Amino acid sequence: MAGLLGEGNQLDTLMEELPAEWVAGANRLFRGNEVFNPSLFALENNLAPNTVDRLCASLSAMGLLGFDLADNQHFYRRLPFKLNRILSLNPRLKNARALLDAADDVQLVSVGAGGRTEARVRGTDVWHTVVVGGPEPARCTCPWFSGHQGQRGPCKHILAAQMRFA
């Protein structure tokens, strides 16, 4: 399984990693096909809305939280996978974190007006230029980003630059 439908568009939300205990806790707390109201869950558990948004994004990207368009509501679903396996399914996020683990793979080039940051990020054979921050969408010179233009979420180079410099 390479990923789940729409997971690429959730990567910005997933960059700030939630503790694995939260995902495991949600898996214990919710029953399969149970209706899930994020606002009510936040109020009942005294959680900030952005924390619940991150939890929803994580659960959705893992395929554990669905959305029923006909009923206009979220629902929790159990999948026949171990949680550790599901957590490892996001290759771009995993690869971005690997780039950050190597001290010199993400380098600051400049910071411009409005917080626009230019970085060099190591690719497989070449260095890629990445621009993040500010009002404009992030960009990268890698082939993956060039082919998708952000329509499938950010590439690993953009994610690494955002995590390092945001």
mmCIF file of C-alpha atoms in Angstrom:
data_model
loop_
_atom_site.group_PDB
_atom_site.id
_atom_site.type_symbol
_atom_site.label_atom_id
_atom_site.label_comp_id
_atom_site.label_asym_id
_atom_site.label_seq_id
_atom_site.Cartn_x
_atom_site.Cartn_y
_atom_site.Cartn_z
ATOM 1 C CA MET A 1 0.000 0.000 0.000
ATOM 2 C CA ALA A 2 1.661 3.232 -1.135
ATOM 3 C CA GLY A 3 -0.665 5.598 0.680
ATOM 4 C CA LEU A 4 -4.282 6.450 1.118
ATOM 5 C CA LEU A 5 -6.418 8.671 -1.079
ATOM 6 C CA GLY A 6 -5.832 12.347 -0.350
ATOM 7 C CA GLU A 7 -3.016 11.795 2.132
ATOM 8 C CA GLY A 8 -0.662 14.082 0.213
ATOM 9 C CA ASN A 9 -2.865 17.091 0.819
ATOM 10 C CA GLN A 10 -2.706 16.484 4.585
ATOM 11 C CA LEU A 11 1.090 16.618 4.794
ATOM 12 C CA ASP A 12 1.273 20.247 5.930
ATOM 13 C CA THR A 13 -0.882 19.349 8.923
ATOM 14 C CA LEU A 14 1.061 16.155 9.596
ATOM 15 C CA MET A 15 4.497 17.827 9.724
ATOM 16 C CA GLU A 16 4.146 18.489 13.425
ATOM 17 C CA GLU A 17 4.066 14.892 14.545
ATOM 18 C CA LEU A 18 1.479 13.813 17.077
ATOM 19 C CA PRO A 19 2.598 11.458 19.808
ATOM 20 C CA ALA A 20 1.951 7.833 18.825
ATOM 21 C CA GLU A 21 0.066 7.429 22.122
ATOM 22 C CA TRP A 22 -2.618 9.812 20.831
ATOM 23 C CA VAL A 23 -3.257 7.667 17.781
ATOM 24 C CA ALA A 24 -3.228 4.504 19.893
ATOM 25 C CA GLY A 25 -5.576 6.197 22.377
ATOM 26 C CA ALA A 26 -8.004 7.164 19.615
ATOM 27 C CA ASN A 27 -7.907 3.601 18.327
ATOM 28 C CA ARG A 28 -8.847 2.325 21.806
ATOM 29 C CA LEU A 29 -11.442 5.046 22.427
ATOM 30 C CA PHE A 30 -13.456 4.881 19.228
ATOM 31 C CA ARG A 31 -15.491 1.986 17.906
ATOM 32 C CA GLY A 32 -15.629 1.035 14.246
ATOM 33 C CA ASN A 33 -18.009 3.167 12.137
ATOM 34 C CA GLU A 34 -18.694 5.414 15.117
ATOM 35 C CA VAL A 35 -19.707 8.986 14.208
ATOM 36 C CA PHE A 36 -16.968 11.438 15.109
ATOM 37 C CA ASN A 37 -17.645 15.135 15.710
ATOM 38 C CA PRO A 38 -14.290 16.962 15.988
ATOM 39 C CA SER A 39 -15.767 20.090 17.623
ATOM 40 C CA LEU A 40 -17.665 18.108 20.243
ATOM 41 C CA PHE A 41 -14.617 15.905 20.874
ATOM 42 C CA ALA A 42 -12.479 19.028 21.469
ATOM 43 C CA LEU A 43 -15.016 20.474 23.918
ATOM 44 C CA GLU A 44 -15.563 17.211 25.824
ATOM 45 C CA ASN A 45 -11.824 16.592 26.190
ATOM 46 C CA ASN A 46 -10.699 20.205 26.738
ATOM 47 C CA LEU A 47 -8.491 20.160 23.634
ATOM 48 C CA ALA A 48 -7.562 23.087 21.419
ATOM 49 C CA PRO A 49 -9.286 22.995 18.009
ATOM 50 C CA ASN A 50 -5.934 22.951 16.152
ATOM 51 C CA THR A 51 -4.872 19.908 18.198
ATOM 52 C CA VAL A 52 -8.047 18.079 17.161
ATOM 53 C CA ASP A 53 -7.485 19.216 13.550
ATOM 54 C CA ARG A 54 -4.013 17.632 13.665
ATOM 55 C CA LEU A 55 -5.462 14.448 15.171
ATOM 56 C CA CYS A 56 -8.145 14.339 12.451
ATOM 57 C CA ALA A 57 -5.538 14.895 9.728
ATOM 58 C CA SER A 58 -3.359 12.115 11.132
ATOM 59 C CA LEU A 59 -6.251 9.686 11.475
ATOM 60 C CA SER A 60 -7.527 10.570 7.985
ATOM 61 C CA ALA A 61 -4.106 10.146 6.389
ATOM 62 C CA MET A 62 -3.852 6.720 8.003
ATOM 63 C CA GLY A 63 -7.298 5.768 6.737
ATOM 64 C CA LEU A 64 -8.744 5.572 10.245
ATOM 65 C CA LEU A 65 -11.076 8.549 9.921
ATOM 66 C CA GLY A 66 -13.476 8.803 7.022
ATOM 67 C CA PHE A 67 -15.964 11.434 5.972
ATOM 68 C CA ASP A 68 -19.464 10.575 4.798
ATOM 69 C CA LEU A 69 -20.472 13.187 2.212
ATOM 70 C CA ALA A 70 -24.136 12.141 2.272
ATOM 71 C CA ASP A 71 -24.413 12.547 6.062
ATOM 72 C CA ASN A 72 -21.819 15.358 6.255
ATOM 73 C CA GLN A 73 -20.011 13.759 9.202
ATOM 74 C CA HIS A 74 -16.777 12.018 10.119
ATOM 75 C CA PHE A 75 -16.696 8.384 11.157
ATOM 76 C CA TYR A 76 -13.975 6.326 12.760
ATOM 77 C CA ARG A 77 -13.078 3.016 11.191
ATOM 78 C CA ARG A 78 -10.842 0.216 12.285
ATOM 79 C CA LEU A 79 -8.481 -1.219 9.714
ATOM 80 C CA PRO A 80 -6.962 -4.707 9.737
ATOM 81 C CA PHE A 81 -3.424 -3.299 10.134
ATOM 82 C CA LYS A 82 -1.219 -2.814 13.133
ATOM 83 C CA LEU A 83 -0.938 0.866 14.071
ATOM 84 C CA ASN A 84 2.864 0.823 13.648
ATOM 85 C CA ARG A 85 2.403 -0.318 10.051
ATOM 86 C CA ILE A 86 -0.147 2.416 9.365
ATOM 87 C CA LEU A 87 2.124 5.079 10.908
ATOM 88 C CA SER A 88 4.938 4.103 8.527
ATOM 89 C CA LEU A 89 2.842 4.494 5.357
ATOM 90 C CA ASN A 90 3.624 8.145 4.626
ATOM 91 C CA PRO A 91 6.837 7.994 2.608
ATOM 92 C CA ARG A 92 7.207 11.724 1.868
ATOM 93 C CA LEU A 93 6.977 12.674 5.523
ATOM 94 C CA LYS A 94 9.335 9.853 6.499
ATOM 95 C CA ASN A 95 11.828 10.908 3.797
ATOM 96 C CA ALA A 96 11.613 14.574 4.846
ATOM 97 C CA ARG A 97 12.487 13.604 8.415
ATOM 98 C CA ALA A 98 15.422 11.548 7.101
ATOM 99 C CA LEU A 99 16.700 14.647 5.262
ATOM 100 C CA LEU A 100 16.546 16.559 8.545
ATOM 101 C CA ASP A 101 18.469 13.821 10.352
ATOM 102 C CA ALA A 102 21.485 14.470 8.105
ATOM 103 C CA ALA A 103 22.917 17.772 9.332
ATOM 104 C CA ASP A 104 23.846 19.248 5.934
ATOM 105 C CA ASP A 105 20.989 18.013 3.723
ATOM 106 C CA VAL A 106 18.786 21.092 4.277
ATOM 107 C CA GLN A 107 20.654 24.402 4.015
ATOM 108 C CA LEU A 108 19.446 27.981 4.356
ATOM 109 C CA VAL A 109 20.247 30.185 1.353
ATOM 110 C CA SER A 110 18.356 33.383 2.217
ATOM 111 C CA VAL A 111 15.376 34.889 4.002
ATOM 112 C CA GLY A 112 13.504 37.466 1.965
ATOM 113 C CA ALA A 113 10.668 39.900 2.455
ATOM 114 C CA GLY A 114 7.608 38.561 4.205
ATOM 115 C CA GLY A 115 9.477 35.544 5.580
ATOM 116 C CA ARG A 116 10.016 33.967 2.159
ATOM 117 C CA THR A 117 12.847 31.469 2.715
ATOM 118 C CA GLU A 118 15.066 29.949 0.044
ATOM 119 C CA ALA A 119 16.846 26.699 0.854
ATOM 120 C CA ARG A 120 18.983 24.068 -0.824
ATOM 121 C CA VAL A 121 17.851 20.517 -0.147
ATOM 122 C CA ARG A 122 19.812 17.447 -1.157
ATOM 123 C CA GLY A 123 18.147 15.228 -3.740
ATOM 124 C CA THR A 124 19.248 11.825 -4.978
ATOM 125 C CA ASP A 125 21.863 13.142 -7.417
ATOM 126 C CA VAL A 126 21.548 16.939 -7.250
ATOM 127 C CA TRP A 127 20.647 19.779 -4.899
ATOM 128 C CA HIS A 128 17.140 21.236 -5.250
ATOM 129 C CA THR A 129 16.161 24.846 -4.688
ATOM 130 C CA VAL A 130 13.155 25.171 -2.397
ATOM 131 C CA VAL A 131 11.245 28.355 -1.570
ATOM 132 C CA VAL A 132 8.836 28.309 1.407
ATOM 133 C CA GLY A 133 7.044 30.783 3.661
ATOM 134 C CA GLY A 134 5.242 34.005 2.907
ATOM 135 C CA PRO A 135 1.971 34.377 1.010
ATOM 136 C CA GLU A 136 2.996 32.463 -2.134
ATOM 137 C CA PRO A 137 2.772 28.659 -2.365
ATOM 138 C CA ALA A 138 5.969 26.709 -1.701
ATOM 139 C CA ARG A 139 7.990 25.536 -4.717
ATOM 140 C CA CYS A 140 10.761 23.065 -5.437
ATOM 141 C CA THR A 141 12.916 22.243 -8.461
ATOM 142 C CA CYS A 142 12.613 18.461 -8.029
ATOM 143 C CA PRO A 143 10.943 16.348 -10.748
ATOM 144 C CA TRP A 144 8.147 15.194 -8.418
ATOM 145 C CA PHE A 145 7.053 18.737 -7.588
ATOM 146 C CA SER A 146 7.468 19.839 -11.214
ATOM 147 C CA GLY A 147 5.141 17.039 -12.292
ATOM 148 C CA HIS A 148 2.439 17.661 -9.683
ATOM 149 C CA GLN A 149 2.792 21.410 -8.932
ATOM 150 C CA GLY A 150 1.519 20.968 -5.374
ATOM 151 C CA GLN A 151 -1.716 19.244 -6.456
ATOM 152 C CA ARG A 152 -0.771 16.108 -4.493
ATOM 153 C CA GLY A 153 0.682 17.986 -1.536
ATOM 154 C CA PRO A 154 4.273 19.078 -0.946
ATOM 155 C CA CYS A 155 7.339 17.049 -1.919
ATOM 156 C CA LYS A 156 9.784 15.735 0.689
ATOM 157 C CA HIS A 157 12.159 18.651 -0.001
ATOM 158 C CA ILE A 158 9.483 21.271 0.736
ATOM 159 C CA LEU A 159 8.419 19.391 3.859
ATOM 160 C CA ALA A 160 12.013 19.231 5.112
ATOM 161 C CA ALA A 161 12.558 22.961 4.480
ATOM 162 C CA GLN A 162 9.284 23.856 6.200
ATOM 163 C CA MET A 163 10.127 21.714 9.217
ATOM 164 C CA ARG A 164 13.633 23.173 9.485
ATOM 165 C CA PHE A 165 12.879 26.863 8.892
ATOM 166 C CA ALA A 166 9.229 27.434 9.843
#
